[in-house]
CSV table of C-alpha atoms in Angstrom, one decimal:
chain,number,residue,atom,x,y,z
O,670,MET,CA,125.6,97.8,95.3
O,671,LYS,CA,127.1,96.8,98.6
O,672,GLU,CA,130.2,98.9,98.2
O,673,ALA,CA,128.1,101.9,97.4
O,674,GLY,CA,125.7,101.4,100.3
O,675,VAL,CA,122.8,100.9,98.0
O,676,GLY,CA,120.9,97.9,99.5
O,677,GLN,CA,118.3,97.8,96.7
O,678,LEU,CA,118.1,98.9,93.2
O,679,LEU,CA,115.2,99.7,90.8
O,680,LEU,CA,116.1,99.8,87.1
O,681,THR,CA,113.5,100.9,84.6
O,682,ASP,CA,115.8,101.6,81.6
O,683,PRO,CA,114.9,98.8,79.1
O,684,MET,CA,118.5,98.8,77.8
O,685,ALA,CA,120.0,98.4,81.2
O,686,ILE,CA,117.5,95.5,81.9
O,687,TYR,CA,118.5,93.9,78.6
O,688,TYR,CA,122.1,94.0,79.5
O,689,LEU,CA,121.4,92.3,82.7
O,690,THR,CA,118.8,89.8,81.7
O,691,ASP,CA,119.1,89.5,77.9
O,692,LYS,CA,115.4,90.2,77.7
O,693,TRP,CA,114.1,93.0,75.6
O,694,LEU,CA,110.9,94.8,76.1
O,695,LEU,CA,109.7,98.3,75.1
O,696,PRO,CA,106.8,99.1,77.7
O,697,GLY,CA,105.7,102.3,76.2
O,698,GLU,CA,104.0,104.3,79.0
O,699,ARG,CA,103.6,101.4,81.3
O,700,MET,CA,105.8,100.6,84.2
O,701,TYR,CA,108.6,98.0,83.5
O,702,GLY,CA,111.3,97.4,86.0
O,703,LEU,CA,113.9,95.1,87.4
O,704,TYR,CA,114.2,95.1,91.2
O,705,LEU,CA,117.5,93.9,92.7
O,706,HIS,CA,118.4,93.4,96.3
O,707,ALA,CA,122.0,93.3,97.6
O,708,ASP,CA,121.1,89.8,99.0
O,709,GLY,CA,120.4,88.5,95.6
O,710,THR,CA,116.7,88.8,95.5
O,711,ARG,CA,115.4,89.7,92.0
O,712,ARG,CA,112.0,90.7,90.8
O,713,MET,CA,110.6,91.8,87.4
O,714,ILE,CA,107.6,94.3,87.4
O,715,ILE,CA,105.7,93.6,84.2
O,716,ASN,CA,102.4,94.7,82.9
O,717,GLU,CA,100.1,91.7,82.1
O,718,LEU,CA,99.9,92.9,78.4
O,719,PHE,CA,103.4,91.7,77.9
O,720,PRO,CA,104.0,87.9,77.8
O,721,ALA,CA,107.2,86.9,79.7
O,722,LYS,CA,108.6,83.7,80.8
O,723,GLU,CA,109.3,83.0,84.5
O,724,GLU,CA,112.9,82.7,85.2
O,725,PRO,CA,114.5,80.6,88.0
O,726,GLY,CA,115.4,82.9,90.9
O,727,THR,CA,113.4,85.8,89.5
O,728,GLU,CA,109.9,86.6,90.8
O,729,ILE,CA,107.6,88.4,88.4
O,730,LEU,CA,105.3,90.9,89.9
O,731,TRP,CA,102.4,91.1,87.3
O,732,TYR,CA,100.0,94.1,87.3
O,733,SER,CA,97.1,95.1,85.2
O,734,ASP,CA,96.1,98.5,83.6
O,735,THR,CA,93.7,99.1,86.5
O,736,GLN,CA,96.4,98.4,89.2
O,737,ASP,CA,98.9,100.8,90.7
O,738,SER,CA,102.2,99.1,90.0
O,739,MET,CA,104.0,101.2,92.7
O,740,GLU,CA,101.4,100.4,95.3
O,741,LEU,CA,102.0,96.6,94.6
O,742,LEU,CA,105.8,97.1,94.6
O,743,TYR,CA,106.1,99.3,97.8
O,744,PRO,CA,105.3,96.5,100.4
O,745,LEU,CA,108.1,94.5,98.8
O,746,LEU,CA,110.8,97.1,99.5
O,747,ASP,CA,113.3,96.9,102.2
O,748,GLN,CA,112.3,99.6,104.4
O,749,ASN,CA,115.7,99.8,106.0
O,750,ALA,CA,117.8,100.1,102.9
O,751,VAL,CA,118.6,102.9,100.5
O,752,LEU,CA,116.8,102.6,97.2
O,753,GLY,CA,118.8,103.2,94.0
O,754,VAL,CA,116.6,104.4,91.2
O,755,ASP,CA,117.2,104.5,87.5
O,756,LYS,CA,118.2,108.0,86.2
O,757,ASN,CA,115.6,107.4,83.4
O,758,MET,CA,112.9,106.3,85.7
O,759,PRO,CA,109.7,108.2,84.6
O,760,ALA,CA,108.7,110.9,87.1
O,761,ARG,CA,105.1,109.7,87.2
O,762,PHE,CA,106.2,106.4,88.8
O,763,LEU,CA,109.1,107.7,91.1
O,764,LEU,CA,106.7,110.5,92.5
O,765,ARG,CA,104.1,107.9,93.2
O,766,LEU,CA,106.6,105.8,95.1
O,767,MET,CA,107.8,108.7,96.9
O,768,GLU,CA,104.3,109.4,98.0
O,769,LEU,CA,103.9,105.9,99.4
O,770,TRP,CA,107.3,105.9,101.1
O,771,GLU,CA,107.6,109.2,102.7
O,772,ASN,CA,110.6,108.4,104.7
O,773,GLY,CA,112.4,106.5,102.0
O,774,ARG,CA,115.9,107.4,100.9
O,775,PHE,CA,116.3,107.6,97.1
O,776,VAL,CA,119.5,107.9,95.3
O,777,ASN,CA,120.6,107.8,91.6
O,778,GLY,CA,121.7,104.1,91.2
O,779,SER,CA,122.2,104.0,87.4
O,780,TRP,CA,125.9,104.5,87.6
O,781,ILE,CA,126.2,101.1,89.4
O,782,VAL,CA,125.1,99.4,86.1
O,783,ASP,CA,126.6,102.1,84.0
O,784,ARG,CA,130.2,101.4,85.3
O,785,VAL,CA,129.7,97.6,84.6
O,786,ARG,CA,128.5,98.3,81.1
O,787,GLN,CA,131.5,100.5,80.3
O,788,ILE,CA,133.9,97.5,80.4
O,789,LYS,CA,133.1,95.4,77.3
O,790,ASP,CA,133.7,91.6,77.5
O,791,GLU,CA,135.2,89.6,74.5
O,792,GLU,CA,131.9,89.0,73.0
O,793,GLU,CA,130.9,92.7,73.2
O,794,ILE,CA,134.2,93.6,71.6
O,795,ARG,CA,133.8,91.2,68.9
O,796,ARG,CA,130.4,92.8,68.0
O,797,MET,CA,131.8,96.3,68.2
O,798,ARG,CA,134.5,95.4,65.8
O,799,GLU,CA,132.1,93.7,63.4
O,800,VAL,CA,129.6,96.6,63.3
O,801,SER,CA,132.4,99.2,63.0
O,802,ALA,CA,133.8,97.3,60.1
O,803,ILE,CA,130.4,97.5,58.3
O,804,ASN,CA,130.4,101.3,59.0
O,805,ASP,CA,133.7,101.6,57.2
O,806,ILE,CA,132.2,99.9,54.1
O,807,VAL,CA,129.0,102.0,54.3
O,808,VAL,CA,130.7,105.3,54.5
O,809,LYS,CA,132.9,104.4,51.4
O,810,GLU,CA,129.8,103.5,49.4
O,811,LEU,CA,128.0,106.6,50.6
O,812,TRP,CA,130.9,108.7,49.3
O,813,GLU,CA,130.1,107.4,45.9
O,814,GLN,CA,126.7,109.1,46.0
O,815,VAL,CA,127.6,112.3,47.6
O,816,GLY,CA,128.3,114.2,44.4
O,817,SER,CA,125.2,112.7,42.6
O,818,GLY,CA,122.8,115.6,43.3
O,819,LYS,CA,120.9,113.7,46.0
O,820,SER,CA,119.7,115.8,49.0
O,821,GLU,CA,120.7,115.3,52.6
O,822,GLU,CA,117.4,113.6,53.4
O,823,GLU,CA,117.9,111.2,50.4
O,824,LEU,CA,121.4,110.4,51.4
O,825,ALA,CA,120.3,109.5,54.9
O,826,ARG,CA,117.8,107.1,53.4
O,827,VAL,CA,120.6,105.6,51.3
O,828,CYS,CA,122.8,105.2,54.4
O,829,GLU,CA,120.1,103.2,56.2
O,830,GLN,CA,119.7,101.0,53.1
O,831,LEU,CA,123.4,100.4,53.0
O,832,GLN,CA,123.6,99.5,56.7
O,833,LYS,CA,121.0,96.8,56.1
O,834,LYS,CA,122.5,95.6,52.9
O,835,HIS,CA,125.7,94.8,54.7
O,836,GLY,CA,124.2,93.0,57.6
O,837,CYS,CA,122.9,95.5,60.2
O,838,GLU,CA,119.4,95.5,61.6
O,839,GLY,CA,119.2,99.2,60.9
O,840,VAL,CA,121.0,102.5,61.9
O,841,SER,CA,122.1,103.2,65.4
O,842,PHE,CA,120.9,106.7,64.9
O,843,GLU,CA,119.6,108.7,61.9
O,844,ALA,CA,122.6,109.7,59.8
O,845,ILE,CA,123.6,113.3,60.0
O,846,ILE,CA,124.3,114.4,56.4
O,847,ALA,CA,125.2,118.2,56.2
O,848,PHE,CA,126.2,120.3,53.1
O,849,GLY,CA,128.1,123.6,53.3
O,850,ALA,CA,126.9,126.0,55.9
O,851,ASN,CA,124.7,123.3,57.5
O,852,CYS,CA,128.0,121.5,58.4
O,853,ALA,CA,128.4,124.4,61.0
O,854,ASP,CA,125.5,122.8,63.1
O,855,PRO,CA,127.0,119.7,64.8
O,856,HIS,CA,123.7,118.0,65.1
O,857,HIS,CA,122.1,119.3,61.9
O,858,ALA,CA,118.7,118.0,61.0
O,859,ASN,CA,118.7,116.7,57.5
O,860,ASP,CA,116.7,118.6,54.9
O,861,ALA,CA,116.3,119.0,51.2
O,862,THR,CA,119.5,120.8,50.7
O,863,VAL,CA,121.7,119.5,47.8
O,864,GLY,CA,125.5,120.0,47.7
O,865,ARG,CA,127.3,122.6,45.6
O,866,ARG,CA,130.9,122.9,44.4
O,867,GLY,CA,133.2,123.7,47.3
O,868,ASP,CA,130.9,122.5,50.0
O,869,SER,CA,132.1,120.5,53.1
O,870,VAL,CA,130.1,117.5,53.5
O,871,VAL,CA,129.7,116.0,57.0
O,872,LEU,CA,128.7,112.3,57.1
O,873,ASP,CA,128.0,111.1,60.7
O,874,ILE,CA,126.7,107.6,60.3
O,875,GLY,CA,126.2,104.5,62.4
O,876,GLY,CA,124.6,101.0,62.3
O,877,ARG,CA,123.3,98.4,64.7
O,878,LYS,CA,124.2,94.8,64.5
O,879,ASP,CA,123.6,92.1,67.1
O,880,SER,CA,122.3,94.9,69.4
O,881,TYR,CA,125.6,96.7,69.3
O,882,CYS,CA,126.2,100.2,67.7
O,883,SER,CA,128.8,101.9,65.4
O,884,ASP,CA,129.4,105.5,65.0
O,885,MET,CA,131.9,107.4,62.7
O,886,THR,CA,132.2,110.7,61.1
O,887,ARG,CA,134.0,111.7,58.0
O,888,THR,CA,134.1,115.1,56.3
O,889,VAL,CA,134.7,115.4,52.5
O,890,PHE,CA,134.5,118.2,50.0
O,891,LEU,CA,132.5,118.5,46.8
O,892,GLY,CA,134.5,119.3,43.7
O,893,GLU,CA,137.2,121.6,45.3
O,894,VAL,CA,138.3,122.8,48.7
O,895,SER,CA,139.2,126.3,49.8
O,896,GLU,CA,142.5,126.9,51.5
O,897,GLU,CA,140.7,127.9,54.7
O,898,ALA,CA,138.6,124.7,54.7
O,899,ARG,CA,141.8,122.6,53.9
O,900,ASN,CA,143.6,124.3,56.8
O,901,VAL,CA,140.5,123.6,59.2
O,902,TYR,CA,140.4,120.0,58.1
O,903,GLU,CA,144.0,119.4,58.8
O,904,ILE,CA,143.7,120.9,62.3
O,905,VAL,CA,140.7,118.7,63.1
O,906,LEU,CA,142.5,115.7,61.8
O,907,GLU,CA,145.5,116.3,63.9
O,908,ALA,CA,143.2,116.9,67.0
O,909,ASN,CA,141.6,113.6,66.2
O,910,LEU,CA,144.9,111.8,66.1
O,911,ARG,CA,146.1,113.5,69.4
O,912,GLY,CA,143.0,112.5,71.1
O,913,ILE,CA,143.4,108.8,70.1
O,914,ALA,CA,147.2,108.9,71.2
O,915,ALA,CA,146.0,110.0,74.6
O,916,ALA,CA,143.5,107.2,74.9
O,917,LYS,CA,145.3,104.6,77.1
O,918,PRO,CA,144.9,102.8,80.4
O,919,GLY,CA,145.7,104.9,83.4
O,920,ALA,CA,144.8,108.1,81.5
O,921,ARG,CA,141.6,110.0,82.2
O,922,PHE,CA,138.6,110.9,79.9
O,923,CYS,CA,139.6,114.5,80.5
O,924,ASP,CA,143.1,113.9,79.2
O,925,VAL,CA,141.7,112.7,76.0
O,926,ASP,CA,139.6,115.8,75.7
O,927,HIS,CA,142.4,118.0,76.6
O,928,ALA,CA,144.7,116.4,74.0
O,929,ALA,CA,142.2,117.2,71.1
O,930,ARG,CA,140.9,120.5,72.4
O,931,SER,CA,144.1,122.2,73.4
O,932,TYR,CA,145.5,121.8,69.8
O,933,ILE,CA,142.3,123.4,68.3
O,934,GLU,CA,142.6,126.1,70.9
O,935,GLU,CA,146.4,126.5,70.1
O,936,MET,CA,145.5,127.0,66.3
O,937,GLY,CA,142.9,129.8,67.2
O,938,TYR,CA,139.7,127.8,66.7
O,939,GLY,CA,138.8,127.1,70.4
O,940,PRO,CA,135.6,128.9,70.4
O,941,TYR,CA,134.4,126.9,67.3
O,942,PHE,CA,134.8,123.5,69.1
O,943,THR,CA,131.5,123.6,70.9
O,944,HIS,CA,130.9,120.1,72.2
O,945,ARG,CA,132.7,117.3,74.2
O,946,THR,CA,135.3,115.3,72.5
O,947,GLY,CA,133.4,112.0,72.7
O,948,HIS,CA,130.9,109.6,74.3
O,949,GLY,CA,130.8,106.0,75.4
O,950,ILE,CA,129.1,103.5,73.1
O,951,GLY,CA,128.0,99.9,73.1
O,952,LEU,CA,124.3,98.7,73.3
O,953,GLU,CA,123.4,102.4,73.0
O,954,CYS,CA,125.1,104.9,70.7
O,955,HIS,CA,125.5,107.3,73.7
O,956,GLU,CA,126.4,105.5,76.8
O,957,ALA,CA,128.1,106.6,80.1
O,958,GLY,CA,131.7,107.8,79.9
O,959,ASP,CA,131.7,111.1,78.2
O,960,VAL,CA,135.0,112.4,77.0
O,961,SER,CA,135.0,115.9,78.4
O,962,SER,CA,137.0,118.2,80.5
O,963,VAL,CA,135.0,117.5,83.6
O,964,ASN,CA,135.2,113.7,83.6
O,965,THR,CA,138.1,112.7,85.6
O,966,ALA,CA,137.3,109.0,85.6
O,967,VAL,CA,140.3,106.7,84.7
O,968,LEU,CA,140.4,104.7,81.4
O,969,LYS,CA,140.4,101.0,81.8
O,970,PRO,CA,140.8,98.1,79.3
O,971,GLY,CA,137.5,97.2,77.8
O,972,MET,CA,136.1,100.8,77.5
O,973,CYS,CA,134.9,102.0,74.3
O,974,PHE,CA,134.2,105.6,73.3
O,975,SER,CA,134.4,108.1,70.5
O,976,VAL,CA,137.0,110.7,69.7
O,977,GLU,CA,135.3,113.3,67.5
O,978,PRO,CA,136.8,116.8,67.6
O,979,GLY,CA,135.2,119.4,65.3
O,980,ILE,CA,135.4,123.0,64.1
O,981,TYR,CA,132.3,124.7,63.2
O,982,LEU,CA,132.3,128.2,61.5
O,983,PRO,CA,128.7,129.7,61.3
O,984,GLY,CA,127.4,130.5,57.9
O,985,LYS,CA,130.6,129.1,56.3
O,986,PHE,CA,131.3,125.3,56.8
O,987,GLY,CA,132.2,122.6,59.5
O,988,VAL,CA,134.5,119.8,59.9
O,989,ARG,CA,134.3,116.8,62.2
O,990,ILE,CA,136.3,113.6,62.2
O,991,GLU,CA,135.2,110.7,64.5
O,992,ASP,CA,136.6,107.3,65.3
O,993,LEU,CA,135.7,104.7,68.0
O,994,VAL,CA,138.4,103.5,70.2
O,995,LEU,CA,138.7,100.5,72.5
O,996,ILE,CA,141.0,100.8,75.4
O,997,THR,CA,143.4,97.8,75.5
O,998,GLU,CA,146.1,96.7,78.1
O,999,ASP,CA,148.7,99.0,76.6
O,1000,GLY,CA,146.9,101.7,74.5
O,1001,CYS,CA,143.8,101.6,72.4
O,1002,GLU,CA,142.5,99.9,69.2
O,1003,VAL,CA,140.9,102.1,66.7
O,1004,LEU,CA,137.8,100.5,65.4
O,1005,ASN,CA,137.5,102.5,62.3
O,1006,HIS,CA,139.9,102.0,59.5
O,1007,GLN,CA,138.3,104.1,56.6
O,1008,ASP,CA,140.9,106.7,55.3
O,1009,LYS,CA,140.9,110.1,56.9
O,1010,SER,CA,143.1,112.0,54.5
O,1011,LEU,CA,141.4,115.0,52.8
O,1012,ARG,CA,139.1,113.7,50.2
O,1013,ILE,CA,137.5,115.7,47.2
O,1014,ILE,CA,134.4,114.1,45.8
O,1015,PRO,CA,133.7,114.8,42.1
O,1016,LEU,CA,130.4,116.5,41.2
O,1017,GLU,CA,128.4,114.4,38.7
O,1018,GLY,CA,127.1,116.2,35.6
């Protein structure tokens, strides 16, 4: 905060507050915040509805449903310091604070915490390895049911059951299960579609264990694979491997994106790779540190993010292959170990 010239910071993202305090609270529509001053002053802003324990060194500013939380907070702000606010702060609270402090200087302060969260410590790394290992097991067991005649929606429910069976609290996001032409939609919403012979099948799944997330995508084929689909699969696999090879300390996020994207472009499918190559991950499935052409931030040991190139051919099929990588001192560690060679799943019956 001092280096950035941000004298005070108001965080309202429950996950950011949890990261800093190890306390989890979902406030709904009510104001919930952590106020930090560069001199070390700490205050929690909490509605009386939520029980909370007083912590040494942290004042709790309680308010009721009939009180204006921003009116209570405003007199306690440092009138001579810039206020960094959370990028996720609800507008109704920020606008009210701006009304009260007409001459205040407000800046986006989220990146200060985001940068700290990007570098995982040893305990965080252990948890990321553990939840990713479970994801490897789950996708293998999910493969066994892909050809059973279950719909996308049914397979998504099976995925959640498997994550819990193997020790996760639940999923880190609703699994994306797509058959055939649905695979051409990178974030397809599961429906009642059932797979048919020759379909590509995108399985984008993740679990949450001890608060940390996994995320992995594998693409398989039902019964048989066309030559076009086989060719596209091999291109995406090579792009995935090239992106992983580029992930090392001193490189930039944009270098990882370029390594994957340039190969797909070289092979003539550039217009069909429609999203960034990856995203940061940790307490949340999508965290700061996107792997894109515009992110020139330098990779550092402890950073963890996805490498997930894809090719999506509208009306036909799509292929995506995703792994999580952890930047190490001399390269990266791939957290997913499930086989990526082209796989054909037999159709039952």
